Amino acid sequence: MVAAARRAAARVQALWDALERELAAESVAVHGVRERVPHVTVRRGVKPPWPDAPLPAPVRWPVRDFHLLRSDLLDGFAYEQLDRWPLAAAG
């Protein structure tokens, strides 16, 4: 079950596009790219039915940094942080 945005903000989309270009320039393949939608996983393994209604008010969640994670989906969704970069303040 996830809480997700309807669409990515323009700045988030620009960050993803730039990251994809830089990875391609270094010959790093990006596998399994699906629609990129900012989201928070609330709970894994939940079976439907679940509420399919928007949150009652817009949720503002400021982003201060970017983390590179390695996911191990074979061993129970374990994540390892490889690096972290602060994002520039909006001006």
mmCIF file of N, CA and C in Angstrom:
data_model
loop_
_atom_site.group_PDB
_atom_site.id
_atom_site.type_symbol
_atom_site.label_atom_id
_atom_site.label_comp_id
_atom_site.label_asym_id
_atom_site.label_seq_id
_atom_site.Cartn_x
_atom_site.Cartn_y
_atom_site.Cartn_z
ATOM 1 N N MET A 1 0.858 -1.159 0.000
ATOM 2 C CA MET A 1 0.000 0.000 0.000
ATOM 3 C C MET A 1 0.909 1.229 0.000
ATOM 4 N N VAL A 2 0.642 2.163 -0.888
ATOM 5 C CA VAL A 2 1.463 3.358 -0.986
ATOM 6 C C VAL A 2 0.597 4.608 -0.940
ATOM 7 N N ALA A 3 1.202 5.682 -0.478
ATOM 8 C CA ALA A 3 0.625 7.019 -0.608
ATOM 9 C C ALA A 3 1.438 7.679 -1.711
ATOM 10 N N ALA A 4 0.781 8.117 -2.771
ATOM 11 C CA ALA A 4 1.507 8.612 -3.938
ATOM 12 C C ALA A 4 0.956 9.937 -4.432
ATOM 13 N N ALA A 5 1.841 10.682 -5.065
ATOM 14 C CA ALA A 5 1.438 11.918 -5.728
ATOM 15 C C ALA A 5 0.740 11.568 -7.037
ATOM 16 N N ARG A 6 -0.093 12.456 -7.526
ATOM 17 C CA ARG A 6 -0.730 12.233 -8.830
ATOM 18 C C ARG A 6 0.300 12.302 -9.944
ATOM 19 N N ARG A 7 1.293 13.181 -9.787
ATOM 20 C CA ARG A 7 2.356 13.326 -10.769
ATOM 21 C C ARG A 7 3.571 13.927 -10.068
ATOM 22 N N ALA A 8 4.710 13.784 -10.695
ATOM 23 C CA ALA A 8 5.938 14.344 -10.127
ATOM 24 C C ALA A 8 5.986 15.838 -10.411
ATOM 25 N N ALA A 9 6.471 16.590 -9.449
ATOM 26 C CA ALA A 9 6.686 18.025 -9.653
ATOM 27 C C ALA A 9 7.751 18.209 -10.728
ATOM 28 N N ALA A 10 7.709 19.340 -11.412
ATOM 29 C CA ALA A 10 8.646 19.595 -12.517
ATOM 30 C C ALA A 10 10.098 19.470 -12.073
ATOM 31 N N ARG A 11 10.429 19.960 -10.891
ATOM 32 C CA ARG A 11 11.821 19.865 -10.414
ATOM 33 C C ARG A 11 12.246 18.432 -10.151
ATOM 34 N N VAL A 12 11.319 17.619 -9.673
ATOM 35 C CA VAL A 12 11.626 16.205 -9.429
ATOM 36 C C VAL A 12 11.836 15.495 -10.765
ATOM 37 N N GLN A 13 10.981 15.779 -11.724
ATOM 38 C CA GLN A 13 11.135 15.179 -13.048
ATOM 39 C C GLN A 13 12.462 15.594 -13.672
ATOM 40 N N ALA A 14 12.843 16.857 -13.506
ATOM 41 C CA ALA A 14 14.122 17.340 -14.038
ATOM 42 C C ALA A 14 15.296 16.606 -13.380
ATOM 43 N N LEU A 15 15.210 16.363 -12.084
ATOM 44 C CA LEU A 15 16.257 15.623 -11.376
ATOM 45 C C LEU A 15 16.376 14.212 -11.944
ATOM 46 N N TRP A 16 15.248 13.533 -12.131
ATOM 47 C CA TRP A 16 15.274 12.181 -12.691
ATOM 48 C C TRP A 16 15.867 12.174 -14.089
ATOM 49 N N ASP A 17 15.455 13.149 -14.921
ATOM 50 C CA ASP A 17 15.969 13.213 -16.289
ATOM 51 C C ASP A 17 17.485 13.431 -16.303
ATOM 52 N N ALA A 18 17.973 14.324 -15.452
ATOM 53 C CA ALA A 18 19.413 14.600 -15.382
ATOM 54 C C ALA A 18 20.169 13.355 -14.897
ATOM 55 N N LEU A 19 19.632 12.689 -13.909
ATOM 56 C CA LEU A 19 20.263 11.476 -13.393
ATOM 57 C C LEU A 19 20.327 10.406 -14.476
ATOM 58 N N GLU A 20 19.247 10.246 -15.217
ATOM 59 C CA GLU A 20 19.232 9.257 -16.291
ATOM 60 C C GLU A 20 20.270 9.588 -17.362
ATOM 61 N N ARG A 21 20.415 10.872 -17.717
ATOM 62 C CA ARG A 21 21.422 11.278 -18.711
ATOM 63 C C ARG A 21 22.836 10.990 -18.211
ATOM 64 N N GLU A 22 23.104 11.307 -16.949
ATOM 65 C CA GLU A 22 24.439 11.075 -16.387
ATOM 66 C C GLU A 22 24.754 9.583 -16.319
ATOM 67 N N LEU A 23 23.775 8.774 -15.963
ATOM 68 C CA LEU A 23 23.992 7.326 -15.933
ATOM 69 C C LEU A 23 24.285 6.803 -17.331
ATOM 70 N N ALA A 24 23.547 7.274 -18.321
ATOM 71 C CA ALA A 24 23.770 6.845 -19.701
ATOM 72 C C ALA A 24 25.167 7.256 -20.172
ATOM 73 N N ALA A 25 25.615 8.444 -19.781
ATOM 74 C CA ALA A 25 26.950 8.917 -20.171
ATOM 75 C C ALA A 25 28.046 8.035 -19.594
ATOM 76 N N GLU A 26 27.763 7.377 -18.487
ATOM 77 C CA GLU A 26 28.734 6.471 -17.856
ATOM 78 C C GLU A 26 28.464 5.010 -18.225
ATOM 79 N N SER A 27 27.579 4.792 -19.203
ATOM 80 C CA SER A 27 27.207 3.443 -19.668
ATOM 81 C C SER A 27 26.601 2.590 -18.569
ATOM 82 N N VAL A 28 25.843 3.224 -17.685
ATOM 83 C CA VAL A 28 25.141 2.493 -16.628
ATOM 84 C C VAL A 28 23.711 2.246 -17.103
ATOM 85 N N ALA A 29 23.351 0.982 -17.206
ATOM 86 C CA ALA A 29 22.011 0.624 -17.669
ATOM 87 C C ALA A 29 20.995 0.851 -16.547
ATOM 88 N N VAL A 30 19.857 1.352 -16.916
ATOM 89 C CA VAL A 30 18.752 1.530 -15.972
ATOM 90 C C VAL A 30 17.720 0.469 -16.314
ATOM 91 N N HIS A 31 17.501 -0.456 -15.393
ATOM 92 C CA HIS A 31 16.612 -1.588 -15.643
ATOM 93 C C HIS A 31 15.247 -1.360 -14.998
ATOM 94 N N GLY A 32 14.235 -1.800 -15.688
ATOM 95 C CA GLY A 32 12.895 -1.815 -15.106
ATOM 96 C C GLY A 32 12.325 -0.455 -14.783
ATOM 97 N N VAL A 33 12.625 0.559 -15.580
ATOM 98 C CA VAL A 33 12.089 1.886 -15.306
ATOM 99 C C VAL A 33 10.601 1.879 -15.589
ATOM 100 N N ARG A 34 9.855 2.161 -14.565
ATOM 101 C CA ARG A 34 8.414 2.297 -14.707
ATOM 102 C C ARG A 34 8.079 3.771 -14.578
ATOM 103 N N GLU A 35 6.830 4.071 -14.596
ATOM 104 C CA GLU A 35 6.430 5.458 -14.376
ATOM 105 C C GLU A 35 6.980 5.903 -13.031
ATOM 106 N N ARG A 36 7.651 7.028 -13.018
ATOM 107 C CA ARG A 36 8.282 7.508 -11.793
ATOM 108 C C ARG A 36 7.326 8.459 -11.076
ATOM 109 N N VAL A 37 6.790 7.997 -9.986
ATOM 110 C CA VAL A 37 5.846 8.784 -9.199
ATOM 111 C C VAL A 37 6.355 8.826 -7.762
ATOM 112 N N PRO A 38 6.545 10.029 -7.220
ATOM 113 C CA PRO A 38 6.950 10.102 -5.809
ATOM 114 C C PRO A 38 5.922 9.393 -4.932
ATOM 115 N N HIS A 39 6.423 8.564 -4.034
ATOM 116 C CA HIS A 39 5.501 7.810 -3.178
ATOM 117 C C HIS A 39 6.191 7.393 -1.886
ATOM 118 N N VAL A 40 5.375 6.980 -0.957
ATOM 119 C CA VAL A 40 5.843 6.411 0.306
ATOM 120 C C VAL A 40 5.158 5.063 0.454
ATOM 121 N N THR A 41 5.953 4.017 0.641
ATOM 122 C CA THR A 41 5.368 2.703 0.884
ATOM 123 C C THR A 41 4.898 2.666 2.329
ATOM 124 N N VAL A 42 3.604 2.480 2.509
ATOM 125 C CA VAL A 42 3.014 2.459 3.851
ATOM 126 C C VAL A 42 3.098 1.063 4.435
ATOM 127 N N ARG A 43 2.810 0.064 3.601
ATOM 128 C CA ARG A 43 2.842 -1.311 4.076
ATOM 129 C C ARG A 43 2.960 -2.251 2.889
ATOM 130 N N ARG A 44 3.757 -3.284 3.028
ATOM 131 C CA ARG A 44 3.925 -4.273 1.960
ATOM 132 C C ARG A 44 3.057 -5.498 2.244
ATOM 133 N N GLY A 45 2.654 -6.155 1.178
ATOM 134 C CA GLY A 45 1.921 -7.411 1.313
ATOM 135 C C GLY A 45 0.463 -7.259 1.701
ATOM 136 N N VAL A 46 -0.094 -6.068 1.557
ATOM 137 C CA VAL A 46 -1.494 -5.847 1.897
ATOM 138 C C VAL A 46 -2.355 -6.304 0.728
ATOM 139 N N LYS A 47 -3.388 -7.039 1.035
ATOM 140 C CA LYS A 47 -4.294 -7.515 -0.007
ATOM 141 C C LYS A 47 -5.492 -6.569 -0.116
ATOM 142 N N PRO A 48 -5.973 -6.344 -1.357
ATOM 143 C CA PRO A 48 -7.160 -5.513 -1.529
ATOM 144 C C PRO A 48 -8.369 -6.188 -0.888
ATOM 145 N N PRO A 49 -9.399 -5.463 -0.587
ATOM 146 C CA PRO A 49 -9.624 -4.053 -0.911
ATOM 147 C C PRO A 49 -8.971 -3.134 0.116
ATOM 148 N N TRP A 50 -8.566 -1.970 -0.340
ATOM 149 C CA TRP A 50 -8.075 -0.916 0.535
ATOM 150 C C TRP A 50 -8.661 0.395 0.040
ATOM 151 N N PRO A 51 -8.637 1.403 0.874
ATOM 152 C CA PRO A 51 -9.233 2.681 0.457
ATOM 153 C C PRO A 51 -8.545 3.239 -0.780
ATOM 154 N N ASP A 52 -9.339 3.697 -1.721
ATOM 155 C CA ASP A 52 -8.810 4.312 -2.931
ATOM 156 C C ASP A 52 -9.300 5.755 -2.979
ATOM 157 N N ALA A 53 -8.972 6.465 -1.932
ATOM 158 C CA ALA A 53 -9.427 7.850 -1.821
ATOM 159 C C ALA A 53 -8.230 8.751 -1.564
ATOM 160 N N PRO A 54 -8.287 9.980 -2.070
ATOM 161 C CA PRO A 54 -7.179 10.907 -1.808
ATOM 162 C C PRO A 54 -7.125 11.297 -0.334
ATOM 163 N N LEU A 55 -5.950 11.726 0.097
ATOM 164 C CA LEU A 55 -5.824 12.252 1.448
ATOM 165 C C LEU A 55 -6.681 13.509 1.544
ATOM 166 N N PRO A 56 -7.168 13.852 2.729
ATOM 167 C CA PRO A 56 -8.103 14.971 2.851
ATOM 168 C C PRO A 56 -7.519 16.340 2.498
ATOM 169 N N ALA A 57 -6.222 16.489 2.553
ATOM 170 C CA ALA A 57 -5.617 17.787 2.236
ATOM 171 C C ALA A 57 -4.266 17.536 1.571
ATOM 172 N N PRO A 58 -3.773 18.488 0.786
ATOM 173 C CA PRO A 58 -2.435 18.296 0.211
ATOM 174 C C PRO A 58 -1.392 18.106 1.310
ATOM 175 N N VAL A 59 -0.484 17.194 1.060
ATOM 176 C CA VAL A 59 0.593 16.931 2.010
ATOM 177 C C VAL A 59 1.859 17.560 1.456
ATOM 178 N N ARG A 60 2.487 18.422 2.212
ATOM 179 C CA ARG A 60 3.749 19.047 1.794
ATOM 180 C C ARG A 60 4.875 18.318 2.521
ATOM 181 N N TRP A 61 5.824 17.841 1.745
ATOM 182 C CA TRP A 61 6.932 17.082 2.306
ATOM 183 C C TRP A 61 8.209 17.606 1.689
ATOM 184 N N PRO A 62 8.872 18.552 2.355
ATOM 185 C CA PRO A 62 10.096 19.129 1.780
ATOM 186 C C PRO A 62 11.201 18.081 1.653
ATOM 187 N N VAL A 63 11.907 18.142 0.541
ATOM 188 C CA VAL A 63 13.011 17.214 0.294
ATOM 189 C C VAL A 63 14.312 17.970 0.497
ATOM 190 N N ARG A 64 15.173 17.457 1.355
ATOM 191 C CA ARG A 64 16.427 18.134 1.689
ATOM 192 C C ARG A 64 17.650 17.455 1.107
ATOM 193 N N ASP A 65 17.526 16.148 0.804
ATOM 194 C CA ASP A 65 18.668 15.446 0.255
ATOM 195 C C ASP A 65 18.216 14.284 -0.612
ATOM 196 N N PHE A 66 19.169 13.745 -1.330
ATOM 197 C CA PHE A 66 18.945 12.661 -2.268
ATOM 198 C C PHE A 66 19.805 11.494 -1.813
ATOM 199 N N HIS A 67 19.215 10.305 -1.722
ATOM 200 C CA HIS A 67 19.933 9.114 -1.265
ATOM 201 C C HIS A 67 19.997 8.091 -2.387
ATOM 202 N N LEU A 68 21.150 7.477 -2.538
ATOM 203 C CA LEU A 68 21.306 6.361 -3.455
ATOM 204 C C LEU A 68 21.226 5.089 -2.618
ATOM 205 N N LEU A 69 20.227 4.260 -2.918
ATOM 206 C CA LEU A 69 20.001 3.037 -2.157
ATOM 207 C C LEU A 69 20.167 1.821 -3.045
ATOM 208 N N ARG A 70 20.642 0.755 -2.462
ATOM 209 C CA ARG A 70 20.658 -0.544 -3.129
ATOM 210 C C ARG A 70 19.550 -1.359 -2.478
ATOM 211 N N SER A 71 18.670 -1.903 -3.306
ATOM 212 C CA SER A 71 17.582 -2.704 -2.744
ATOM 213 C C SER A 71 17.846 -4.176 -2.965
ATOM 214 N N ASP A 72 17.558 -4.965 -1.948
ATOM 215 C CA ASP A 72 17.668 -6.419 -2.022
ATOM 216 C C ASP A 72 16.252 -6.960 -1.898
ATOM 217 N N LEU A 73 15.590 -7.141 -3.033
ATOM 218 C CA LEU A 73 14.198 -7.574 -3.020
ATOM 219 C C LEU A 73 14.053 -9.076 -2.828
ATOM 220 N N LEU A 74 15.171 -9.796 -2.833
ATOM 221 C CA LEU A 74 15.116 -11.248 -2.633
ATOM 222 C C LEU A 74 15.146 -11.619 -1.159
ATOM 223 N N ASP A 75 15.545 -10.682 -0.317
ATOM 224 C CA ASP A 75 15.706 -10.984 1.106
ATOM 225 C C ASP A 75 14.819 -10.086 1.960
ATOM 226 N N GLY A 76 13.571 -9.941 1.561
ATOM 227 C CA GLY A 76 12.622 -9.211 2.396
ATOM 228 C C GLY A 76 12.690 -7.705 2.294
ATOM 229 N N PHE A 77 12.993 -7.153 1.132
ATOM 230 C CA PHE A 77 12.991 -5.707 0.925
ATOM 231 C C PHE A 77 13.977 -4.987 1.837
ATOM 232 N N ALA A 78 15.210 -5.413 1.810
ATOM 233 C CA ALA A 78 16.258 -4.744 2.585
ATOM 234 C C ALA A 78 16.877 -3.650 1.727
ATOM 235 N N TYR A 79 17.215 -2.527 2.349
ATOM 236 C CA TYR A 79 17.813 -1.406 1.637
ATOM 237 C C TYR A 79 19.134 -1.023 2.300
ATOM 238 N N GLU A 80 20.121 -0.712 1.466
ATOM 239 C CA GLU A 80 21.421 -0.259 1.959
ATOM 240 C C GLU A 80 21.702 1.112 1.341
ATOM 241 N N GLN A 81 21.999 2.094 2.197
ATOM 242 C CA GLN A 81 22.327 3.422 1.689
ATOM 243 C C GLN A 81 23.768 3.423 1.200
ATOM 244 N N LEU A 82 23.946 3.770 -0.088
ATOM 245 C CA LEU A 82 25.277 3.807 -0.679
ATOM 246 C C LEU A 82 25.898 5.195 -0.585
ATOM 247 N N ASP A 83 25.072 6.225 -0.709
ATOM 248 C CA ASP A 83 25.578 7.599 -0.626
ATOM 249 C C ASP A 83 24.412 8.551 -0.422
ATOM 250 N N ARG A 84 24.745 9.810 -0.136
ATOM 251 C CA ARG A 84 23.739 10.839 0.122
ATOM 252 C C ARG A 84 24.285 12.180 -0.337
ATOM 253 N N TRP A 85 23.428 12.985 -0.953
ATOM 254 C CA TRP A 85 23.800 14.318 -1.417
ATOM 255 C C TRP A 85 22.741 15.324 -0.989
ATOM 256 N N PRO A 86 23.158 16.428 -0.371
ATOM 257 C CA PRO A 86 22.173 17.475 -0.038
ATOM 258 C C PRO A 86 21.734 18.180 -1.319
ATOM 259 N N LEU A 87 20.485 18.573 -1.365
ATOM 260 C CA LEU A 87 19.967 19.333 -2.513
ATOM 261 C C LEU A 87 20.060 20.806 -2.208
ATOM 262 N N ALA A 88 20.286 21.590 -3.233
ATOM 263 C CA ALA A 88 20.371 23.053 -3.061
ATOM 264 C C ALA A 88 19.007 23.585 -2.638
ATOM 265 N N ALA A 89 19.012 24.587 -1.786
ATOM 266 C CA ALA A 89 17.771 25.206 -1.340
ATOM 267 C C ALA A 89 17.112 25.911 -2.512
ATOM 268 N N ALA A 90 15.789 25.823 -2.558
ATOM 269 C CA ALA A 90 15.052 26.526 -3.622
ATOM 270 C C ALA A 90 15.214 28.014 -3.427
ATOM 271 N N GLY A 91 15.425 28.723 -4.528
ATOM 272 C CA GLY A 91 15.664 30.143 -4.403
ATOM 273 C C GLY A 91 14.783 31.002 -5.211
#
